[in-house]
Short mmCIF file of N, CA and C (backbone and C1' of nucleotides) in Angstrom, two decimals:
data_model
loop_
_atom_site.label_atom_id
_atom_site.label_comp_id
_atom_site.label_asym_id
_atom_site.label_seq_id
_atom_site.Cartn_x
_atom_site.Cartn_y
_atom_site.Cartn_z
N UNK A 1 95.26 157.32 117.66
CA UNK A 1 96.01 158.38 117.52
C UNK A 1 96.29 158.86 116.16
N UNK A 2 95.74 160.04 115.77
CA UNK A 2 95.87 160.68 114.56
C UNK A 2 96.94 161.19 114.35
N UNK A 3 97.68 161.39 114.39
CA UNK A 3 98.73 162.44 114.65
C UNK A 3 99.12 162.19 112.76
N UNK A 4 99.21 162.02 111.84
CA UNK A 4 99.59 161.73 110.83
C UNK A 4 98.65 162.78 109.69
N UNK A 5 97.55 162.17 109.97
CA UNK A 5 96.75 163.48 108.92
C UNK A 5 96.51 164.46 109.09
N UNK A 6 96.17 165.13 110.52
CA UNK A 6 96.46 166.99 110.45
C UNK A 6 97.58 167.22 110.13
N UNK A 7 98.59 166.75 109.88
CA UNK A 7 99.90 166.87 110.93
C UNK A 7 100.46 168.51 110.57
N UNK A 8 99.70 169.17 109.79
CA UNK A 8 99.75 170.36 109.03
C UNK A 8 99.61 171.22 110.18
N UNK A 9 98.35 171.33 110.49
CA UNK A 9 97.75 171.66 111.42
C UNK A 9 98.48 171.60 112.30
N UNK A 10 98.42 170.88 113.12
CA UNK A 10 99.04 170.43 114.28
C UNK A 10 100.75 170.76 114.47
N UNK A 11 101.15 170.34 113.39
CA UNK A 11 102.28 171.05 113.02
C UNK A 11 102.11 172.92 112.75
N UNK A 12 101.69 173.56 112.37
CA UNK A 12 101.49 174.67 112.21
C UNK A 12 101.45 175.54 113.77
N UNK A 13 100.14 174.97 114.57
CA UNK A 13 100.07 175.53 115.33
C UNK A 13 101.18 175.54 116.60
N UNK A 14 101.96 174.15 116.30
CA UNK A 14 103.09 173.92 116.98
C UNK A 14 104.49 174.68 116.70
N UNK A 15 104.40 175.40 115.69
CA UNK A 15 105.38 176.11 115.81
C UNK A 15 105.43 177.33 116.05
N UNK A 16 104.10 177.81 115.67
CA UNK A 16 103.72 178.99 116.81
C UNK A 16 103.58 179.10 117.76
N UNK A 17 103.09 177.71 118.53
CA UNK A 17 103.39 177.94 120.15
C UNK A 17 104.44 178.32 120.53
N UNK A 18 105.72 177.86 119.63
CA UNK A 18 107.08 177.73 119.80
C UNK A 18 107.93 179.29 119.52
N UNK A 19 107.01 180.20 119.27
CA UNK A 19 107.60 181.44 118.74
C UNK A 19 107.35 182.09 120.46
N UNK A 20 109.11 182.54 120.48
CA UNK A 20 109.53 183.46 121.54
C UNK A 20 108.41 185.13 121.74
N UNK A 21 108.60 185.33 122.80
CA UNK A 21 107.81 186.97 122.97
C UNK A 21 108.90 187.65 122.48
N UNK A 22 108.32 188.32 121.77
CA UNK A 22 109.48 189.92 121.11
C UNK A 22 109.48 189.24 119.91
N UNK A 23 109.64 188.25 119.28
CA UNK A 23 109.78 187.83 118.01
C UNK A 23 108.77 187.14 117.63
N UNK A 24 108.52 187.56 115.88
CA UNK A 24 107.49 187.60 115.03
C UNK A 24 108.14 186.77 113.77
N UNK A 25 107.14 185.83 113.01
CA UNK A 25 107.66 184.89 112.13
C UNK A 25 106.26 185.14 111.22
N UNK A 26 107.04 184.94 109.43
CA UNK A 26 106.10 185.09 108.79
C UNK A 26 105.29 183.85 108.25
N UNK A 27 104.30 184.39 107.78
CA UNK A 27 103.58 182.89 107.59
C UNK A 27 104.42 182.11 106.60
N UNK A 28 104.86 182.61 105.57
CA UNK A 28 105.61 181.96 104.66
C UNK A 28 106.85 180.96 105.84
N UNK A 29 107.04 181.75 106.96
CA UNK A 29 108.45 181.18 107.81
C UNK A 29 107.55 179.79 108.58
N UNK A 30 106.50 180.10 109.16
CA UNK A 30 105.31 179.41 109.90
C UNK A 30 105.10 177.88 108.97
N UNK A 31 105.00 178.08 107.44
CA UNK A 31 104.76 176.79 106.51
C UNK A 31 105.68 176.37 106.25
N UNK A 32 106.98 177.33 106.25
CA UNK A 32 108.19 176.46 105.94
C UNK A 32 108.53 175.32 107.01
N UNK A 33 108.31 176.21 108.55
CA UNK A 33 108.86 174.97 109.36
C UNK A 33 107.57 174.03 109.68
N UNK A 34 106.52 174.54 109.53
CA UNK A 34 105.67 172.92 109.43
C UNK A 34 106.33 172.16 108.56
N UNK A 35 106.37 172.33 107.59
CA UNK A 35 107.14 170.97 106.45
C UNK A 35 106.66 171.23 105.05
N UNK A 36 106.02 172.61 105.08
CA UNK A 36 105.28 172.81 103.57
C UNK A 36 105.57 174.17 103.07
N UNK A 37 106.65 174.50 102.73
CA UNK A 37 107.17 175.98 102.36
C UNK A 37 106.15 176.59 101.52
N UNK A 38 105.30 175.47 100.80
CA UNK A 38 104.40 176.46 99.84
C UNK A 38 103.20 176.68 100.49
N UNK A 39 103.03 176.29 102.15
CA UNK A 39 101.62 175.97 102.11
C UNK A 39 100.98 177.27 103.08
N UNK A 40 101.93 178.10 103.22
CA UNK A 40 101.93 179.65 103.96
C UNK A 40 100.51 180.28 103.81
N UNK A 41 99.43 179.49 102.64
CA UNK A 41 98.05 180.06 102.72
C UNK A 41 97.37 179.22 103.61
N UNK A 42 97.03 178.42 103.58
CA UNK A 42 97.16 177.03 104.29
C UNK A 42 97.35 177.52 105.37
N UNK A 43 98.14 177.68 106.06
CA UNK A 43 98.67 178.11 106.97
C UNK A 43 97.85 179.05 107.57
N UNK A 44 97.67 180.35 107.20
CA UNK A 44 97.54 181.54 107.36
C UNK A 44 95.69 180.57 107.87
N UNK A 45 94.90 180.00 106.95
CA UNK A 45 93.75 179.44 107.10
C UNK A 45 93.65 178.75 108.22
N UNK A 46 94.56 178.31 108.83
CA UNK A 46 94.34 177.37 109.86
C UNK A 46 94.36 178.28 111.28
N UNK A 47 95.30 178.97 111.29
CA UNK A 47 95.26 180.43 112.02
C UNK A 47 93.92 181.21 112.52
N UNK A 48 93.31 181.32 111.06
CA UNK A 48 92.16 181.63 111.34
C UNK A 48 91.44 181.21 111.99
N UNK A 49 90.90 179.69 111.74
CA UNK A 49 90.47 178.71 112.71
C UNK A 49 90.57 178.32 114.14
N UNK A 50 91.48 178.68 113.90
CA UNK A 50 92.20 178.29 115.67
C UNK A 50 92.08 179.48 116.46
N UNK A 51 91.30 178.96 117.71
CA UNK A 51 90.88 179.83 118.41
C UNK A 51 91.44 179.87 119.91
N UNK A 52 92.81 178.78 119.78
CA UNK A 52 93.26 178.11 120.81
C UNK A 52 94.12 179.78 121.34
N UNK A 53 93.98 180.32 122.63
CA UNK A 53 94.57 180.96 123.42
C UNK A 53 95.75 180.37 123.94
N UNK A 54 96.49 179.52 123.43
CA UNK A 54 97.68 178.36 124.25
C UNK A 54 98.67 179.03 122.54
N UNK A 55 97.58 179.42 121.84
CA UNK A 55 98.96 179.51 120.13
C UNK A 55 98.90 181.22 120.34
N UNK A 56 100.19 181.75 120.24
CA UNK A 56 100.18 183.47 119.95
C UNK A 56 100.14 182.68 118.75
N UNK A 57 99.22 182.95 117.69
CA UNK A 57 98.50 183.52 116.65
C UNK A 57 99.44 184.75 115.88
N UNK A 58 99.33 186.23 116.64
CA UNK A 58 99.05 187.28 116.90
C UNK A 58 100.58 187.49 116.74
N UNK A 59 101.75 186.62 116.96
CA UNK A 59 102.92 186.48 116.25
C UNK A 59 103.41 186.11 114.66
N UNK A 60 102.51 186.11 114.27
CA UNK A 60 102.80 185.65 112.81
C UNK A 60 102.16 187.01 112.00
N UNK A 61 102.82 187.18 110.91
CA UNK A 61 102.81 188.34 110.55
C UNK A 61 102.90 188.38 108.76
N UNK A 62 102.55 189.22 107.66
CA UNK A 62 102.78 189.22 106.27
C UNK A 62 104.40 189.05 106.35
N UNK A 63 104.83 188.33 105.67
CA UNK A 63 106.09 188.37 104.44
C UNK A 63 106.61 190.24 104.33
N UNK A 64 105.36 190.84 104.01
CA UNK A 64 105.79 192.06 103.81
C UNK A 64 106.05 192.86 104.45
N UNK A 65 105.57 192.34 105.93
CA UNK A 65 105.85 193.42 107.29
C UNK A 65 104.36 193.72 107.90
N UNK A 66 103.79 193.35 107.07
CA UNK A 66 101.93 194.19 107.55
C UNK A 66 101.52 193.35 109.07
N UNK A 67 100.48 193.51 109.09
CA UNK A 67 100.28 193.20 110.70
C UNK A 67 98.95 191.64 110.24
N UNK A 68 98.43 191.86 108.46
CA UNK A 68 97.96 190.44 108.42
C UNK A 68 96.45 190.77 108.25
N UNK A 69 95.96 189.88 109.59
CA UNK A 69 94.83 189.89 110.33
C UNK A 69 94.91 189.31 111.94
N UNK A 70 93.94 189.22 112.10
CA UNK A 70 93.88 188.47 113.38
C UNK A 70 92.47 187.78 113.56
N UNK A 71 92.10 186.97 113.99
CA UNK A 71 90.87 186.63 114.70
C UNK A 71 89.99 187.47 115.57
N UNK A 72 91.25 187.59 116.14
CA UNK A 72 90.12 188.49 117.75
C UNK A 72 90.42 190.02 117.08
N UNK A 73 91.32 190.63 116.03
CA UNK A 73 90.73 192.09 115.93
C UNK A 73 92.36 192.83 115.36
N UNK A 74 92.60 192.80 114.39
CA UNK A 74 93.60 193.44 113.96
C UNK A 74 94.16 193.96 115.15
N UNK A 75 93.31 195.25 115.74
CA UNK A 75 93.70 196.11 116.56
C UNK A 75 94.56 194.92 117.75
N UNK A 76 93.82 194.57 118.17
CA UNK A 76 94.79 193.13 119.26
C UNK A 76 95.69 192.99 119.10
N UNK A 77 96.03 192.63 117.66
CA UNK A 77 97.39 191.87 117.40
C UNK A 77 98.24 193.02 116.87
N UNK A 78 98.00 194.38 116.88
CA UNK A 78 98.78 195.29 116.55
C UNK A 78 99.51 195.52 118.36
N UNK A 79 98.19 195.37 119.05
CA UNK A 79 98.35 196.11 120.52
C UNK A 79 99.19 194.91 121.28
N UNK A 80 98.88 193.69 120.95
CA UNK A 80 100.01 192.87 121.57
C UNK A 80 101.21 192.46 121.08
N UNK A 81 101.80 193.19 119.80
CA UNK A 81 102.75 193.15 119.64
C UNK A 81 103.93 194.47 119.78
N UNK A 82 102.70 195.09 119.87
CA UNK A 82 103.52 196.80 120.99
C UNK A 82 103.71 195.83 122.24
N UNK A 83 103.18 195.83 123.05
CA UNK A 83 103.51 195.26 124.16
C UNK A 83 104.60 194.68 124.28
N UNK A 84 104.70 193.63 123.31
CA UNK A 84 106.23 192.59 123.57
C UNK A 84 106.87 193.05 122.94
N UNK A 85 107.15 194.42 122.53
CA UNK A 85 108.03 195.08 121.79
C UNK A 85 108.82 194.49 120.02
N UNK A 86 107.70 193.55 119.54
CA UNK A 86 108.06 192.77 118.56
C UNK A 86 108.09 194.03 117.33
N UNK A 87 107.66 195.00 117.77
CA UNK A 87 107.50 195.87 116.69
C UNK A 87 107.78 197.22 117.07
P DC B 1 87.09 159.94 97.35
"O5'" DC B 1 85.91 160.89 96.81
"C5'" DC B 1 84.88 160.42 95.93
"C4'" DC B 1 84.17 161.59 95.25
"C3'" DC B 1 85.17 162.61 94.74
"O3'" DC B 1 84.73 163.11 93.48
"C1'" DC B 1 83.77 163.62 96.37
P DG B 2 85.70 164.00 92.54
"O5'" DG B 2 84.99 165.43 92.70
"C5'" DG B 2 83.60 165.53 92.44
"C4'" DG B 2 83.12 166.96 92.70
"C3'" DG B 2 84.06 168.02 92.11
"O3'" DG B 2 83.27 169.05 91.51
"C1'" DG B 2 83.85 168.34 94.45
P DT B 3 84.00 170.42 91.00
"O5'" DT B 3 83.58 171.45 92.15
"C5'" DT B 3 82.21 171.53 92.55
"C4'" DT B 3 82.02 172.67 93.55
"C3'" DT B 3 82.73 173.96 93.15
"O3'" DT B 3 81.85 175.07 93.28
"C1'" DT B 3 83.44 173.26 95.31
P DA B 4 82.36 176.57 92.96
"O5'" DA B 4 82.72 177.09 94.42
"C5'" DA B 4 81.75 176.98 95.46
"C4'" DA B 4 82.27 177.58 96.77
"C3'" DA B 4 82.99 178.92 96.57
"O3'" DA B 4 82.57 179.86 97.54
"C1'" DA B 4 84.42 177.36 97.67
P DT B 5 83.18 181.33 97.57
"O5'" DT B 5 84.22 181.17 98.78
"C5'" DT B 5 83.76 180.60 100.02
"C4'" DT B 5 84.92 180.52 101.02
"C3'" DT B 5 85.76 181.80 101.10
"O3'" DT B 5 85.86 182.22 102.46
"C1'" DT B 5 87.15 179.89 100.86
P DG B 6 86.07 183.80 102.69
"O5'" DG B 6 87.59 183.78 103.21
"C5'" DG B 6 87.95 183.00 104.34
"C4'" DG B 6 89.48 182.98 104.48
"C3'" DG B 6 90.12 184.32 104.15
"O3'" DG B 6 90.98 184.73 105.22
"C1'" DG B 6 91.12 182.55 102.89
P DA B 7 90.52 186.15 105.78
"O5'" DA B 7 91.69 186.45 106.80
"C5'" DA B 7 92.54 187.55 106.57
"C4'" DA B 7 93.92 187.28 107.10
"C3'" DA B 7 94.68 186.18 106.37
"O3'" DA B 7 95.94 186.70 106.03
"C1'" DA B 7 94.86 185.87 108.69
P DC B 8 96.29 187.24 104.65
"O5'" DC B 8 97.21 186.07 104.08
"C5'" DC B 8 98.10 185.34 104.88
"C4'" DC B 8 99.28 184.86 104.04
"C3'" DC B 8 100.20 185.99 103.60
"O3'" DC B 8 101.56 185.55 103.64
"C1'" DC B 8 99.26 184.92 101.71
P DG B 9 102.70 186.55 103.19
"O5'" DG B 9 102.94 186.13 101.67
"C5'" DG B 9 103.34 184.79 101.37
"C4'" DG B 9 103.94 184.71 99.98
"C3'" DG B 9 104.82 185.91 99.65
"O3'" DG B 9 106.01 185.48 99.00
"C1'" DG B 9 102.98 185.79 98.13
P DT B 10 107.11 186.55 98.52
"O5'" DT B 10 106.90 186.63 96.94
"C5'" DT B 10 106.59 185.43 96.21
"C4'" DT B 10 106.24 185.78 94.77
"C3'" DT B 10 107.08 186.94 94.23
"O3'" DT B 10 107.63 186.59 92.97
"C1'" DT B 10 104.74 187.36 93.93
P DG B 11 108.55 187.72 92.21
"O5'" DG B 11 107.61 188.06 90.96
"C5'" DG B 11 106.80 187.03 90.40
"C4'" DG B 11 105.91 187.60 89.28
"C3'" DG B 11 106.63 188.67 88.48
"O3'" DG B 11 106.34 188.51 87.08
"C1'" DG B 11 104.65 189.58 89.48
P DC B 12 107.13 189.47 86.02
"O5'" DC B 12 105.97 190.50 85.63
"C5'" DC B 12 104.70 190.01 85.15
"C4'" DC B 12 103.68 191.14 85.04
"C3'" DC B 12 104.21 192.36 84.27
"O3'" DC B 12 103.26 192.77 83.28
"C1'" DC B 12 103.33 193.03 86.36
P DA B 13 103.69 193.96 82.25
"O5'" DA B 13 102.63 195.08 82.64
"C5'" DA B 13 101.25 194.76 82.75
"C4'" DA B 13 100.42 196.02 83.06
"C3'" DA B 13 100.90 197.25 82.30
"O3'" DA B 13 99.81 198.03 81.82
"C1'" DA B 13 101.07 197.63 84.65
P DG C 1 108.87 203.09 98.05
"O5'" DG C 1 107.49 203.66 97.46
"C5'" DG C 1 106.99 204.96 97.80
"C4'" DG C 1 105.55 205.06 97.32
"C3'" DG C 1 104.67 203.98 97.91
"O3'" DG C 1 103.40 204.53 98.27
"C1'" DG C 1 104.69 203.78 95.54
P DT C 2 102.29 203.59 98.85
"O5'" DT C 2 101.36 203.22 97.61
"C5'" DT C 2 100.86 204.27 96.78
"C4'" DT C 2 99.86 203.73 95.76
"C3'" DT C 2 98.94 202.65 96.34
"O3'" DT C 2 97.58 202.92 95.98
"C1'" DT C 2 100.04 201.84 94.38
P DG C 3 96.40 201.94 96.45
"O5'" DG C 3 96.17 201.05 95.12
"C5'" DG C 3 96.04 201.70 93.86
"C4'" DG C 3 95.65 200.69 92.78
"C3'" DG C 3 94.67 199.63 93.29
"O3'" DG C 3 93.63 199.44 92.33
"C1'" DG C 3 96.65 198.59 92.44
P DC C 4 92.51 198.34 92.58
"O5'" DC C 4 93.02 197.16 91.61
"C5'" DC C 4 93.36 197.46 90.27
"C4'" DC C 4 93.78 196.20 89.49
"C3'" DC C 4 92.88 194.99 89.75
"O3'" DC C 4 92.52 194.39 88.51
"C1'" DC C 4 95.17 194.45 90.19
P DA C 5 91.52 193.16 88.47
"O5'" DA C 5 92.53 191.94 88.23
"C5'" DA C 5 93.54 192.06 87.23
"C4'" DA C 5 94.37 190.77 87.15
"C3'" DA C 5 93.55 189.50 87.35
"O3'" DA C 5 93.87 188.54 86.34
"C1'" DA C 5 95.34 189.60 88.93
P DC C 6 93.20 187.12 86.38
"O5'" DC C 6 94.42 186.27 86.95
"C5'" DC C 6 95.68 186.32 86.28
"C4'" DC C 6 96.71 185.41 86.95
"C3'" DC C 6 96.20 184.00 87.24
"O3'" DC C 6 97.16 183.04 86.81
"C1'" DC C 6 97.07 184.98 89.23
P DG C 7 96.86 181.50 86.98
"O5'" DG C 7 97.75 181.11 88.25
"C5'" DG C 7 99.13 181.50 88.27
"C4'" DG C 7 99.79 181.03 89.57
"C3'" DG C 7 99.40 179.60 89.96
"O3'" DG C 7 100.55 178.92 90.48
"C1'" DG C 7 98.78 181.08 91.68
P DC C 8 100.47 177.33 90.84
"O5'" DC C 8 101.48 177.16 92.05
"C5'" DC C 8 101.67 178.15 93.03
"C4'" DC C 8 101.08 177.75 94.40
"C3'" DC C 8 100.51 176.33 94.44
"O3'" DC C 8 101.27 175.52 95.37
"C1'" DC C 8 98.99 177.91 95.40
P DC C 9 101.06 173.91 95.33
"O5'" DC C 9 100.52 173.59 96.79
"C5'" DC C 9 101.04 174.28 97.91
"C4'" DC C 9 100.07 174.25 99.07
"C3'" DC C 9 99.32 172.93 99.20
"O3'" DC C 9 99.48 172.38 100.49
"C1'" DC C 9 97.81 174.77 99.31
P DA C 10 98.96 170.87 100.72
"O5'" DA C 10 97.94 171.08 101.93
"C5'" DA C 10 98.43 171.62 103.16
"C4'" DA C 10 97.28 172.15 104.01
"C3'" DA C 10 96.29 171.06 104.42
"O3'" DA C 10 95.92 171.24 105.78
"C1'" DA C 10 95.15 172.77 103.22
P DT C 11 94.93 170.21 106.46
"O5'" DT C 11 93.60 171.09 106.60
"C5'" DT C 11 93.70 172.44 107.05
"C4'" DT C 11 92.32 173.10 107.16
"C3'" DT C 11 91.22 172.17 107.67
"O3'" DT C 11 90.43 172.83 108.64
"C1'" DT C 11 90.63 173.07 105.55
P DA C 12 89.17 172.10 109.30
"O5'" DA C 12 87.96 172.73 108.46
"C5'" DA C 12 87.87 174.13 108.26
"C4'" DA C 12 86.52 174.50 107.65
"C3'" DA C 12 85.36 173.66 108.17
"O3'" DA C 12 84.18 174.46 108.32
"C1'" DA C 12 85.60 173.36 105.83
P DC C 13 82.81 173.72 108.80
"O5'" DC C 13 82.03 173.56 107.42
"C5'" DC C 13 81.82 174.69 106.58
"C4'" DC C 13 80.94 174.33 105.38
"C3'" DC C 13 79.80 173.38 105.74
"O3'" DC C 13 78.56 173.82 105.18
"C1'" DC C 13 81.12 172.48 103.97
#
DNA sequence: CGTATGACGTGCA
DNA sequence: GTGCACGCCATAC
């Protein structure tokens, strides 16, 4: 059992699972509560990677308000966050 | 092991 | 308000 060396990772994507519908957290908020306030690029990279449909992703958002990126298509993560009214 | 990358953030012109 | 450059950290190759 690894659980010690992603734990970034694993941690990361775990707190996005953990993000409510209607509400949006920034990556900077995303690295803080993994355990690495500085590691919000990091972060944002692992995002990328992860292709897991079990993480809204698509909830995490710029610091500055912007919509980011997304994996599956900017447009997506603009259109599913109309939906849950996060925006 | 070292290099390159990136869905970021902040500061300055 | 806009654009550019630097920094910063974990992951992938």
């Amino acid at each position: 059992m690894g659980f010690l060396k992603e734990n970034f990772k694993e941690k990361v994507l775990a707190v996005v699972k953990k993000i409510p519908r209607g509400k949006v957290l920034s990556y900077k908020e995303v690295a803080k509560l993994a355990g690495k306030p500085k590691a919000f690029r990091a972060a944002g990279n692992i995002l990328n990677k992860n292709f897991d449909v079990s993480v809204p992703c698509h909830r995490v958002i710029r610091s500055d308000g912007e919509m980011g990126g997304y994996n599956r298509g900017v447009e997506k993560k603009l259109r599913l966050l109309k939906k849950e009214k996060a925006i």
